[in-house]
Amino acid sequence: MTDTPRSLNCPNCGAPISFPPGEDSLRCRFCDSSIERSPSDLTADDDAHVIQLNTATFSSASVSGPARRFVLKMRNGQPVMIEVGQPPAQPPARPVDPDYARRVAAASDAAIGRRPRTAAPPAKSSSLGCVLVGLVIVAVIGVIATLMFLADPKAMLLVQQLLAGDVDQALATGGTLGANVLLSGSNLLIPGPDAGPDQAILLSNQYPAGGEKPNEYRLMAVDTATRRLLWQTEPLGPDLYSVRLLYDTDRIYLTSGASLVAVNRADGAIAWTAPLADAIEFNICTDCLQLVAGRLGALSADGTLAVYDAATGDQQWAAVADQASPRGLYLLGGRLAFMDRNAEAAGVLRAFDAVTGQEKMVTPSCTVSEDLDTNVDWTTPLWLAPDGDSLYLAFGYSTVWLQRWDAHSLQADWCVPLSDSLSVSADNLAPVFTPTALYLAAGHQVLAVDLAQGRETTLLADEDNEFSIVAVQDADLVVLARRTRGTTRYALWDVDPTSGDPRWTFDLGDNEPLGPGDIIDEDSPQWLAQPTAAGLRLVRFQSAEDDRSHAILNELLDWQTGASGGQTKTILNLPTIIFDGPNWQAWRGDTLWMVVENKLIAFDTAGNQIVSRWP
């Protein structure tokens, strides 16, 4: 079937799958469903069992449940999937016999190249026989554990827990051996104990072997230096793909549905759980869980701000917003704050002492004009300066106003109108701070605002391009210009951050910037940029036609000229029919840590090599 699509997803669980070369059948490694390719024509009976597919992406609606059996056929030049029942049974396990331990030991010896063991002489006593049997069992367990470790990083964790006498934890870990582990985009790199190497805290979605049990979300900790799994939690909840993770010296904090969960950093045990008034909608309120002054503040979807003792989980106090579906929870001078709406439908800023819950409320407004309609609302975002001393509000539509507030006193410093020619509303502005200025990419313009006085300068204005800010490094402001006139093309522009005078441009052609979990196209690598003292680091991800040679293209652009120092290519060695870009990334110096195709990978951009991979 040469016309079978290269991109295919399991009709039962939605996982990406591909037929091995020369094979017409496979089993999904996630749910154990079987899928076969058939050259025969579609029959009338087949029509009754066809599952509708999206042929644009060749992915079907995910169906939870036990493993199923499917057949792939073609109809009118299009692929169709037919459900035909349960998959064929796996070969039955061989019966256990009294000689089982000896034969396993012999097979293990052969696998590792050890000389065959000679038969032991007849036992002189029953106690000696017990000792010999015990030694054989210990040897077999050791060999099996070693072989299992090569295939599953959780096996060594199990051995460590047994040696430490943590039988209950070992039993729990043993139940997850062989599970397929998917890594989400909710992860952390945190310092290890006693200033040790970083630890990677990873939110995983695990599918137990055999596909008979439902998937489980667990938090995992990995030592980035030794690439050793340190611990994993018990199952946390049914749907945790995107959550906010916070940490202190003792615990890691996250939400699971309508519960707040604290996990011990030492061993992954659940320290405490506490109920929330409602779940937190992180898709629209990414920072609605905050940690400050030994307190955890959680702003849930119903508008309830609940504050808990981070050590015990005991609720300290709570406040309720007039508006549900909050858009942000902020830290202002040690206070927890959010935007709300009062009885007159005016936007108000409500700030609470994190320890006592004492509230201070202010109504942002400008007195520049008596006719000014401020348009401040409960959806107005707050922009916090990196030093934490000031905050900024942008509001308005026909005219966009920018206002600066002292984050500690909650007193307004200044309020200024921005350029009359702005082509976007305040909600769509993307601020970037330096110690002295605030930069805004506003559609076809880039603005600079002096933080001390609020003076505005238009650095760039071009009706043929839309801009976004890539990086600010000392005397360089790098923006991405997306051409909107004619064919879409991309280029990096380096300009003087004070005057806007151009310095150099770097053509990216039709290569788009990388988005979280983007599918990488073979012909148009997607990229990300990172400013360094040596230059602007440009990292591109490139898919390969052979589905095996997916690669990283790496180069360094000179700050003075924009010239590339040469592009290198590093093969990722991640065979997959659909190459998804990183769904999470973090920089540590010149090293890019990322989750790609369910692997935690560290790429040394200075040395052009992969320096860590887990599992």
Coordinates of C-alpha atoms in Angstrom, one line a residue:
M1 CA 0.0 0.0 0.0
T2 CA 2.3 2.7 -1.2
D3 CA -0.4 5.3 -0.8
T4 CA -0.7 4.8 2.9
P5 CA -0.1 8.1 4.7
R6 CA 3.2 8.5 6.6
S7 CA 1.4 10.3 9.5
L8 CA -0.9 8.0 11.5
N9 CA -2.4 8.0 15.0
C10 CA -3.8 5.1 17.0
P11 CA -7.6 5.2 16.6
N12 CA -8.0 4.0 20.2
C13 CA -5.7 6.3 22.2
G14 CA -4.5 8.9 19.6
A15 CA -0.8 8.1 20.1
P16 CA 1.5 8.5 16.9
I17 CA 2.3 5.2 15.3
S18 CA 4.1 4.0 12.2
F19 CA 4.3 0.7 10.4
P20 CA 7.8 -0.9 10.5
P21 CA 9.5 -1.2 7.0
G22 CA 8.0 -4.2 5.2
E23 CA 5.4 -4.9 7.8
D24 CA 1.6 -4.7 7.4
S25 CA 0.7 -4.9 11.1
L26 CA 1.7 -3.3 14.4
R27 CA 0.6 -2.9 18.0
C28 CA 0.3 0.5 19.6
R29 CA 2.9 0.8 22.2
F30 CA 0.6 2.9 24.4
C31 CA -2.7 1.0 24.4
D32 CA -1.7 -2.4 22.8
S33 CA -4.3 -2.0 20.1
S34 CA -3.5 -3.8 16.8
I35 CA -3.6 -2.1 13.4
E36 CA -3.3 -3.9 10.1
R37 CA -3.0 -2.8 6.5
S38 CA -5.1 -4.6 3.9
P39 CA -4.8 -4.4 0.1
S40 CA -8.3 -5.8 -0.3
D41 CA -11.3 -3.7 -1.4
L42 CA -13.8 -2.3 1.1
T43 CA -16.9 -4.5 1.6
A44 CA -20.5 -3.6 2.4
D45 CA -19.9 -5.0 5.9
D46 CA -16.8 -2.8 6.3
D47 CA -18.8 0.3 5.7
A48 CA -20.8 -0.3 8.9
H49 CA -17.6 -0.3 11.0
V50 CA -15.7 2.6 9.4
I51 CA -14.3 5.1 11.9
Q52 CA -14.3 8.7 10.6
L53 CA -10.8 10.2 10.2
N54 CA -9.5 13.7 9.7
T55 CA -7.5 13.1 6.5
A56 CA -5.8 16.5 6.8
T57 CA -3.8 15.3 9.9
F58 CA -4.7 11.6 9.7
S59 CA -5.7 11.6 13.4
S60 CA -9.0 10.1 14.7
A61 CA -11.0 10.9 17.7
S62 CA -9.3 9.3 20.7
V63 CA -11.3 6.4 22.2
S64 CA -10.5 5.4 25.8
G65 CA -10.8 1.8 27.0
P66 CA -9.2 -1.6 26.4
A67 CA -7.1 -2.5 23.4
R68 CA -9.0 -2.9 20.0
R69 CA -8.3 -4.3 16.6
F70 CA -8.4 -2.1 13.4
V71 CA -7.8 -2.6 9.7
L72 CA -6.6 0.2 7.4
K73 CA -8.0 0.2 3.8
M74 CA -8.4 2.7 1.0
R75 CA -11.6 4.1 -0.4
N76 CA -11.7 6.4 -3.4
G77 CA -8.0 7.2 -2.8
Q78 CA -8.6 8.1 0.9
P79 CA -7.6 6.0 3.9
V80 CA -10.3 4.6 6.2
M81 CA -10.0 2.7 9.5
I82 CA -12.3 -0.2 10.3
E83 CA -12.8 -1.6 13.7
V84 CA -12.9 -5.4 13.7
G85 CA -12.9 -6.3 17.4
Q86 CA -10.4 -7.3 20.0
P87 CA -6.7 -7.8 19.1
P88 CA -5.4 -11.3 18.9
A89 CA -4.3 -12.7 22.2
Q90 CA -0.6 -12.6 23.1
P91 CA 1.1 -16.1 23.5
P92 CA 0.2 -17.6 26.9
A93 CA 2.8 -17.5 29.6
R94 CA 4.7 -20.7 30.1
P95 CA 3.8 -22.7 33.2
V96 CA 6.1 -22.2 36.2
D97 CA 8.1 -25.4 37.1
P98 CA 10.4 -26.2 40.0
D99 CA 13.5 -25.8 37.7
Y100 CA 12.5 -22.2 36.8
A101 CA 15.1 -20.4 38.9
R102 CA 17.9 -22.5 37.5
R103 CA 16.9 -21.9 33.9
V104 CA 16.4 -18.2 34.4
A105 CA 19.9 -18.0 35.9
A106 CA 21.4 -19.9 33.0
A107 CA 19.6 -17.7 30.5
S108 CA 20.9 -14.6 32.3
D109 CA 24.4 -16.0 32.3
A110 CA 24.2 -16.6 28.6
A111 CA 22.9 -13.0 28.0
I112 CA 25.8 -11.4 29.7
G113 CA 28.5 -13.9 28.5
R114 CA 29.1 -15.6 31.8
R115 CA 30.4 -19.3 31.7
P116 CA 27.6 -21.9 32.4
R117 CA 27.2 -22.8 36.0
T118 CA 28.1 -26.4 36.9
A119 CA 25.6 -28.5 38.8
A120 CA 26.0 -28.2 42.5
P121 CA 26.9 -31.3 44.4
P122 CA 24.2 -33.0 46.5
A123 CA 23.3 -31.0 49.5
K124 CA 24.8 -32.3 52.7
S125 CA 22.0 -30.8 54.8
S126 CA 18.7 -29.0 54.3
S127 CA 20.2 -25.8 55.7
L128 CA 22.9 -25.8 53.0
G129 CA 20.3 -26.3 50.3
C130 CA 18.3 -23.4 51.5
V131 CA 21.4 -21.2 51.5
L132 CA 22.2 -22.3 47.9
V133 CA 18.7 -21.7 46.7
G134 CA 18.8 -18.3 48.4
L135 CA 22.0 -17.4 46.7
V136 CA 20.6 -18.4 43.3
I137 CA 17.5 -16.3 43.9
V138 CA 19.5 -13.3 44.9
A139 CA 21.7 -13.7 41.8
V140 CA 18.7 -14.0 39.5
I141 CA 17.1 -10.9 41.1
G142 CA 20.3 -9.0 40.6
V143 CA 20.6 -10.0 36.9
I144 CA 17.0 -9.3 36.2
A145 CA 17.1 -5.9 37.9
T146 CA 20.1 -5.0 35.9
L147 CA 18.5 -6.0 32.6
M148 CA 15.3 -4.2 33.6
F149 CA 17.2 -1.0 34.4
L150 CA 18.5 -1.0 30.8
A151 CA 15.0 -0.9 29.6
D152 CA 13.2 1.1 32.3
P153 CA 14.8 3.8 34.6
K154 CA 12.2 3.0 37.2
A155 CA 13.7 -0.4 37.8
M156 CA 16.8 1.0 39.6
L157 CA 14.5 3.2 41.7
L158 CA 12.7 0.0 42.7
V159 CA 16.0 -1.7 43.7
Q160 CA 17.1 1.4 45.7
Q161 CA 13.8 1.4 47.6
L162 CA 14.1 -2.3 48.4
L163 CA 17.6 -1.8 49.7
A164 CA 16.4 1.1 51.8
G165 CA 13.6 -1.1 53.2
D166 CA 10.8 1.0 51.7
V167 CA 8.8 -2.0 50.7
D168 CA 5.5 -0.1 50.2
Q169 CA 7.2 2.4 47.9
A170 CA 8.9 -0.4 46.0
L171 CA 5.7 -2.2 45.5
A172 CA 4.1 1.0 44.1
T173 CA 7.1 1.5 41.8
G174 CA 7.0 -2.1 40.6
G175 CA 3.4 -1.5 39.4
T176 CA 4.6 1.1 37.0
L177 CA 7.4 -0.9 35.4
G178 CA 7.0 -1.2 31.6
A179 CA 4.6 1.8 31.5
N180 CA 4.8 4.1 28.5
V181 CA 5.8 7.6 29.8
L182 CA 4.8 10.8 28.1
L183 CA 6.4 14.0 29.4
S184 CA 4.2 17.1 29.5
G185 CA 5.1 20.8 29.1
S186 CA 4.8 21.5 32.8
N187 CA 8.4 21.0 34.1
L188 CA 11.0 22.7 36.3
L189 CA 14.8 22.8 36.6
I190 CA 15.6 23.4 40.3
P191 CA 18.8 23.5 42.3
G192 CA 19.7 20.2 44.0
P193 CA 20.2 19.9 47.7
D194 CA 23.3 21.5 49.2
A195 CA 24.0 23.5 46.0
G196 CA 24.2 20.2 44.1
P197 CA 23.4 19.6 40.4
D198 CA 20.0 20.7 39.1
Q199 CA 17.1 18.4 39.4
A200 CA 14.5 18.1 36.6
I201 CA 10.9 18.0 38.0
L202 CA 8.8 16.4 35.2
L203 CA 5.0 16.0 35.0
S204 CA 4.5 12.6 33.3
N205 CA 1.5 10.9 31.8
Q206 CA 2.0 7.2 32.2
Y207 CA 0.1 4.4 30.3
P208 CA 0.4 1.1 32.2
A209 CA 1.7 -1.9 30.3
G210 CA -1.0 -3.9 28.6
G211 CA -3.5 -1.0 28.2
E212 CA -5.9 -2.5 30.6
K213 CA -5.6 0.3 33.3
P214 CA -6.3 4.0 32.8
N215 CA -3.4 6.4 32.4
E216 CA -1.9 8.1 35.4
Y217 CA -0.3 11.5 36.0
R218 CA 2.8 11.4 38.2
L219 CA 5.5 13.9 39.1
M220 CA 9.1 12.6 38.6
A221 CA 12.4 13.9 39.7
V222 CA 15.6 13.3 37.7
D223 CA 19.2 14.1 38.7
T224 CA 20.5 16.0 35.7
A225 CA 24.2 15.0 36.4
T226 CA 23.7 11.3 36.9
R227 CA 20.5 11.0 34.8
R228 CA 19.1 8.9 37.6
L229 CA 15.4 8.8 38.5
L230 CA 15.2 10.0 42.1
W231 CA 11.5 9.4 42.8
Q232 CA 8.0 9.5 41.4
T233 CA 4.8 10.4 43.1
E234 CA 1.7 8.3 43.5
P235 CA -1.0 9.1 40.9
L236 CA -2.0 12.7 41.2
G237 CA -5.2 13.1 39.1
P238 CA -6.9 12.3 35.9
D239 CA -6.1 15.4 33.8
L240 CA -3.0 17.4 34.7
Y241 CA -1.4 18.1 31.3
S242 CA -0.9 21.8 31.9
V243 CA -0.3 23.0 35.5
R244 CA 1.9 25.5 37.3
L245 CA 4.7 24.0 39.4
L246 CA 6.2 26.0 42.3
Y247 CA 8.9 25.0 44.8
D248 CA 10.8 26.0 48.0
T249 CA 13.6 24.2 49.8
D250 CA 11.3 21.4 51.1
R251 CA 8.4 20.9 48.8
I252 CA 7.0 21.2 45.3
Y253 CA 3.5 22.6 44.9
L254 CA 0.9 22.0 42.2
T255 CA -2.9 21.7 41.7
S256 CA -4.8 18.5 40.9
G257 CA -8.3 19.4 39.8
A258 CA -9.8 21.3 42.8
S259 CA -7.1 20.3 45.2
L260 CA -3.7 21.8 46.1
V261 CA -0.9 19.3 46.5
A262 CA 2.5 19.5 48.2
V263 CA 5.2 17.0 47.4
N264 CA 8.3 16.4 49.5
R265 CA 11.4 17.1 47.5
A266 CA 13.4 14.5 49.4
D267 CA 11.4 11.4 48.3
G268 CA 8.3 12.4 46.3
A269 CA 5.8 11.5 49.0
I270 CA 2.7 13.6 49.3
A271 CA 3.2 16.0 52.2
W272 CA -0.3 17.3 52.3
T273 CA -3.4 18.1 50.1
A274 CA -5.9 20.8 50.6
P275 CA -9.3 21.5 48.9
L276 CA -9.8 24.5 46.6
A277 CA -13.1 26.3 46.1
D278 CA -12.8 25.5 42.4
A279 CA -10.1 24.4 39.9
I280 CA -7.7 26.9 38.5
E281 CA -8.0 27.6 34.7
F282 CA -4.3 27.8 33.9
N283 CA -5.0 28.2 30.2
I284 CA -6.4 31.8 30.8
C285 CA -4.7 32.5 34.2
T286 CA -1.2 31.0 34.0
D287 CA 0.0 32.6 37.2
C288 CA -3.0 32.1 39.4
L289 CA -0.9 30.0 41.9
Q290 CA 1.7 32.0 43.8
L291 CA 4.2 31.3 46.6
V292 CA 5.2 34.2 48.9
A293 CA 6.3 34.6 52.5
G294 CA 5.6 30.9 53.4
R295 CA 2.1 31.2 52.0
L296 CA 0.5 29.7 48.9
G297 CA -2.1 31.8 47.1
A298 CA -4.6 30.1 44.8
L299 CA -7.1 32.1 42.7
S300 CA -9.6 29.6 41.4
A301 CA -12.0 29.9 38.4
D302 CA -14.9 31.0 40.6
G303 CA -13.0 34.0 41.8
T304 CA -12.0 32.7 45.2
L305 CA -8.5 33.7 46.5
A306 CA -7.6 31.1 49.2
V307 CA -4.2 31.3 51.0
Y308 CA -2.6 28.3 52.7
D309 CA 0.4 27.7 55.0
A310 CA 3.0 26.2 52.7
A311 CA 4.4 23.9 55.4
T312 CA 1.1 22.4 56.6
G313 CA -1.6 23.1 54.0
D314 CA -3.8 24.7 56.5
Q315 CA -6.0 27.5 55.0
Q316 CA -5.2 30.9 56.5
W317 CA -7.8 33.2 55.0
A318 CA -9.9 33.7 51.8
A319 CA -11.4 36.5 49.7
V320 CA -14.0 36.3 46.9
A321 CA -13.9 38.5 43.8
D322 CA -17.0 40.0 42.3
Q323 CA -16.0 38.6 38.9
A324 CA -15.4 34.9 38.2
S325 CA -12.8 33.6 35.7
P326 CA -9.8 35.7 36.9
R327 CA -7.0 36.7 34.5
G328 CA -4.0 37.0 36.8
L329 CA -2.7 36.8 40.3
Y330 CA 0.3 39.0 41.0
L331 CA 2.9 39.7 43.7
L332 CA 3.1 43.4 44.6
G333 CA 5.5 44.2 47.4
G334 CA 4.8 41.0 49.3
R335 CA 1.1 41.2 48.6
L336 CA -1.2 39.1 46.5
A337 CA -3.2 41.1 44.0
F338 CA -5.7 40.8 41.2
M339 CA -8.0 42.9 39.1
D340 CA -11.7 43.0 39.9
R341 CA -14.8 45.0 39.2
N342 CA -16.8 47.0 41.8
A343 CA -20.5 47.7 42.1
E344 CA -20.2 50.6 39.6
A345 CA -18.7 48.2 37.0
A346 CA -15.3 50.0 37.3
G347 CA -12.1 48.1 37.3
V348 CA -10.4 48.0 40.7
L349 CA -7.0 46.6 41.9
R350 CA -7.3 44.5 45.1
A351 CA -4.2 43.7 47.0
F352 CA -3.9 41.5 50.2
D353 CA -1.2 41.1 52.8
A354 CA -0.2 37.5 52.2
V355 CA 0.1 36.7 56.0
T356 CA -2.9 38.6 57.5
G357 CA -5.2 39.0 54.5
Q358 CA -5.6 42.7 55.1
E359 CA -6.9 44.3 51.9
K360 CA -6.1 47.5 50.1
M361 CA -8.2 48.5 47.1
V362 CA -7.4 51.2 44.5
T363 CA -9.3 52.3 41.4
P364 CA -6.8 53.0 38.6
S365 CA -7.6 56.2 36.6
C366 CA -5.9 59.0 34.7
T367 CA -6.7 62.7 35.2
V368 CA -5.1 63.8 32.0
S369 CA -8.5 64.6 30.5
E370 CA -12.0 65.0 31.9
D371 CA -13.4 63.2 28.9
L372 CA -11.1 60.2 29.3
D373 CA -12.7 56.8 29.5
T374 CA -10.1 54.7 31.2
N375 CA -11.5 51.3 30.2
V376 CA -9.7 49.7 33.1
D377 CA -11.5 46.4 33.8
W378 CA -11.1 43.1 35.6
T379 CA -9.4 41.7 32.5
T380 CA -6.7 44.5 32.4
P381 CA -3.3 42.8 32.8
L382 CA -0.6 44.1 35.2
W383 CA 3.0 44.3 33.9
L384 CA 5.5 44.0 36.7
A385 CA 9.0 45.4 36.4
P386 CA 11.8 42.8 37.0
D387 CA 12.9 44.6 40.1
G388 CA 9.4 44.3 41.6
D389 CA 9.2 47.9 42.6
S390 CA 6.8 49.2 40.0
L391 CA 3.9 47.9 37.9
Y392 CA 2.3 49.2 34.7
L393 CA -1.2 49.1 33.3
A394 CA -2.1 49.6 29.7
F395 CA -5.8 50.3 28.8
G396 CA -7.9 51.9 26.2
Y397 CA -8.8 51.2 22.6
S398 CA -9.1 54.4 20.4
T399 CA -6.3 55.8 22.6
V400 CA -4.0 53.5 24.6
W401 CA -2.9 54.9 28.0
L402 CA 0.1 53.6 30.0
Q403 CA 0.2 54.2 33.7
R404 CA 3.0 53.5 36.2
W405 CA 2.3 52.6 39.9
D406 CA 4.6 52.1 42.9
A407 CA 4.2 48.4 43.8
H408 CA 4.6 49.0 47.5
S409 CA 2.5 52.1 48.2
L410 CA 0.1 51.5 45.3
Q411 CA 0.4 55.2 44.4
A412 CA 0.3 56.2 40.7
D413 CA 3.5 57.9 39.4
W414 CA 2.4 59.0 35.9
C415 CA -0.1 58.3 33.1
V416 CA 0.7 59.0 29.5
P417 CA -1.1 58.4 26.1
L418 CA 0.8 56.2 23.7
S419 CA 1.1 56.9 19.9
D420 CA -2.2 57.7 18.2
S421 CA -1.3 55.4 15.3
L422 CA -1.2 52.2 17.4
S423 CA -2.9 49.5 15.4
V424 CA -3.6 47.1 18.3
S425 CA -5.5 47.3 21.6
A426 CA -3.8 47.4 25.0
D427 CA -4.7 43.8 25.6
N428 CA -2.4 42.7 22.7
L429 CA 0.7 44.6 23.6
A430 CA 3.8 42.5 24.5
P431 CA 6.1 44.4 27.0
V432 CA 9.8 43.8 27.4
F433 CA 11.7 45.5 30.2
T434 CA 15.2 46.8 30.7
P435 CA 16.4 48.7 33.8
T436 CA 15.5 52.1 32.2
A437 CA 12.9 51.4 29.5
L438 CA 9.9 49.5 28.5
Y439 CA 9.6 48.2 24.9
L440 CA 6.3 47.4 23.3
A441 CA 5.7 45.5 20.0
A442 CA 2.5 47.0 18.8
G443 CA 1.5 45.5 15.4
H444 CA 3.4 47.5 12.8
Q445 CA 5.3 49.6 15.4
V446 CA 7.9 49.2 18.1
L447 CA 7.8 51.7 21.0
A448 CA 10.2 52.6 23.7
V449 CA 8.9 54.2 27.0
D450 CA 11.3 55.8 29.5
L451 CA 10.4 54.3 32.9
A452 CA 11.3 57.4 34.9
Q453 CA 9.0 60.0 33.1
G454 CA 6.9 57.9 30.7
R455 CA 8.4 59.6 27.6
E456 CA 7.5 57.6 24.5
T457 CA 9.7 57.1 21.3
T458 CA 8.6 55.3 18.2
L459 CA 11.6 53.2 17.2
L460 CA 10.1 51.3 14.2
A461 CA 7.0 51.9 12.0
D462 CA 6.5 49.9 8.8
E463 CA 3.1 49.1 7.3
D464 CA 4.6 46.1 5.4
N465 CA 5.8 44.3 8.5
E466 CA 4.5 43.2 11.9
F467 CA 6.9 43.2 14.8
S468 CA 7.6 41.2 17.9
I469 CA 10.5 41.6 20.3
V470 CA 13.0 38.8 20.4
A471 CA 15.7 40.0 22.7
V472 CA 17.3 43.1 24.4
Q473 CA 21.0 42.8 25.1
D474 CA 23.0 45.8 26.2
A475 CA 23.0 48.1 23.2
D476 CA 21.0 45.8 20.9
L477 CA 17.3 45.5 20.4
V478 CA 16.4 42.5 18.2
V479 CA 13.0 42.3 16.7
L480 CA 11.3 39.8 14.5
A481 CA 9.8 41.3 11.3
R482 CA 7.0 39.3 9.7
R483 CA 6.3 40.6 6.2
T484 CA 2.6 41.1 5.7
R485 CA 2.7 42.5 2.2
G486 CA 2.8 39.7 -0.4
T487 CA 4.4 36.4 0.6
T488 CA 5.0 35.9 4.3
R489 CA 8.7 36.0 5.2
Y490 CA 10.6 36.5 8.4
A491 CA 13.8 38.4 9.3
L492 CA 15.6 39.5 12.4
W493 CA 16.3 43.2 12.7
D494 CA 18.9 44.6 15.1
V495 CA 18.3 48.3 15.9
D496 CA 19.6 50.9 18.4
P497 CA 17.3 50.6 21.4
T498 CA 17.4 54.4 21.9
S499 CA 17.1 55.8 18.4
G500 CA 15.7 52.8 16.4
D501 CA 18.5 53.2 13.8
P502 CA 19.0 49.9 11.9
R503 CA 22.3 48.0 12.3
W504 CA 21.8 44.7 10.5
T505 CA 19.1 42.2 9.3
F506 CA 19.2 38.4 9.1
D507 CA 16.9 36.8 6.6
L508 CA 15.0 33.7 7.9
G509 CA 13.0 33.1 4.7
D510 CA 9.8 31.3 5.5
N511 CA 11.2 29.7 8.7
E512 CA 8.6 30.5 11.5
P513 CA 9.5 31.0 15.1
L514 CA 9.0 27.8 17.2
G515 CA 5.8 27.4 19.2
P516 CA 5.2 24.9 22.0
G517 CA 4.8 21.4 20.6
D518 CA 4.8 22.6 17.0
I519 CA 5.1 19.9 14.3
I520 CA 8.3 20.5 12.5
D521 CA 8.1 20.8 8.7
E522 CA 10.8 19.1 6.6
D523 CA 11.5 22.1 4.3
S524 CA 11.1 25.0 6.8
P525 CA 13.0 24.5 10.1
Q526 CA 11.4 26.4 13.0
W527 CA 13.7 28.4 15.3
L528 CA 14.3 30.0 18.6
A529 CA 16.8 32.7 19.6
Q530 CA 18.8 33.2 22.9
P531 CA 20.9 36.3 23.6
T532 CA 24.4 35.6 25.0
A533 CA 27.5 37.7 25.6
A534 CA 29.2 36.1 22.6
G535 CA 26.3 36.7 20.2
L536 CA 22.7 35.9 19.3
R537 CA 22.3 32.1 19.5
L538 CA 19.9 30.8 16.7
V539 CA 18.7 27.2 17.2
R540 CA 16.6 25.6 14.5
F541 CA 14.8 22.3 14.5
Q542 CA 14.7 20.4 11.2
S543 CA 12.6 17.4 10.3
A544 CA 14.0 14.6 8.1
E545 CA 12.3 12.8 5.2
D546 CA 13.6 9.4 6.5
D547 CA 11.8 9.9 9.8
R548 CA 15.1 9.2 11.7
S549 CA 17.6 12.0 11.0
H550 CA 15.7 14.9 12.7
A551 CA 18.3 17.5 13.7
I552 CA 19.3 20.7 15.4
L553 CA 20.8 23.5 13.3
N554 CA 22.9 25.8 15.5
E555 CA 24.6 29.1 14.7
L556 CA 25.8 32.2 16.5
L557 CA 25.1 35.7 15.0
D558 CA 27.7 38.4 15.6
W559 CA 26.3 41.4 17.6
Q560 CA 28.1 43.9 15.5
T561 CA 27.4 42.6 12.0
G562 CA 24.7 40.0 12.3
A563 CA 27.0 37.6 10.3
S564 CA 26.7 33.9 11.1
G565 CA 29.7 32.1 12.5
G566 CA 28.7 29.0 10.5
Q567 CA 25.8 26.6 10.9
T568 CA 26.3 23.1 12.5
K569 CA 24.0 20.1 12.3
T570 CA 23.4 17.7 15.2
I571 CA 21.3 14.6 14.7
L572 CA 18.9 14.1 17.6
N573 CA 18.5 10.4 17.1
L574 CA 14.8 10.4 17.8
P575 CA 13.1 8.2 15.2
T576 CA 9.5 9.3 14.8
I577 CA 7.1 9.7 11.8
I578 CA 5.8 13.1 13.2
F579 CA 8.6 15.3 14.6
D580 CA 7.1 17.5 17.3
G581 CA 9.3 20.4 18.5
P582 CA 10.1 21.0 22.2
N583 CA 7.0 21.4 24.3
W584 CA 9.1 22.8 27.2
Q585 CA 12.5 24.4 27.3
A586 CA 14.9 26.1 29.7
W587 CA 18.3 27.7 29.3
R588 CA 21.2 27.1 31.7
G589 CA 24.1 29.2 30.3
D590 CA 24.8 27.9 26.8
T591 CA 22.9 24.6 27.4
L592 CA 19.3 24.3 26.2
W593 CA 17.3 21.8 28.3
M594 CA 14.1 20.7 26.5
V595 CA 11.5 17.9 26.3
V596 CA 11.4 16.5 22.8
E597 CA 9.5 13.4 21.8
N598 CA 9.1 12.4 25.5
K599 CA 12.8 12.7 26.1
L600 CA 14.5 15.2 28.5
I601 CA 17.5 16.4 26.4
A602 CA 20.3 18.9 27.1
F603 CA 22.0 20.4 24.1
D604 CA 25.3 22.2 24.6
T605 CA 25.0 25.0 22.0
A606 CA 28.7 26.1 22.4
G607 CA 30.0 22.5 21.9
N608 CA 27.3 21.4 19.4
Q609 CA 26.6 18.2 21.2
I610 CA 23.8 16.5 23.2
V611 CA 25.2 16.2 26.7
S612 CA 22.3 14.6 28.5
R613 CA 19.3 12.4 27.5
W614 CA 16.7 10.8 29.8
P615 CA 15.4 8.2 29.8

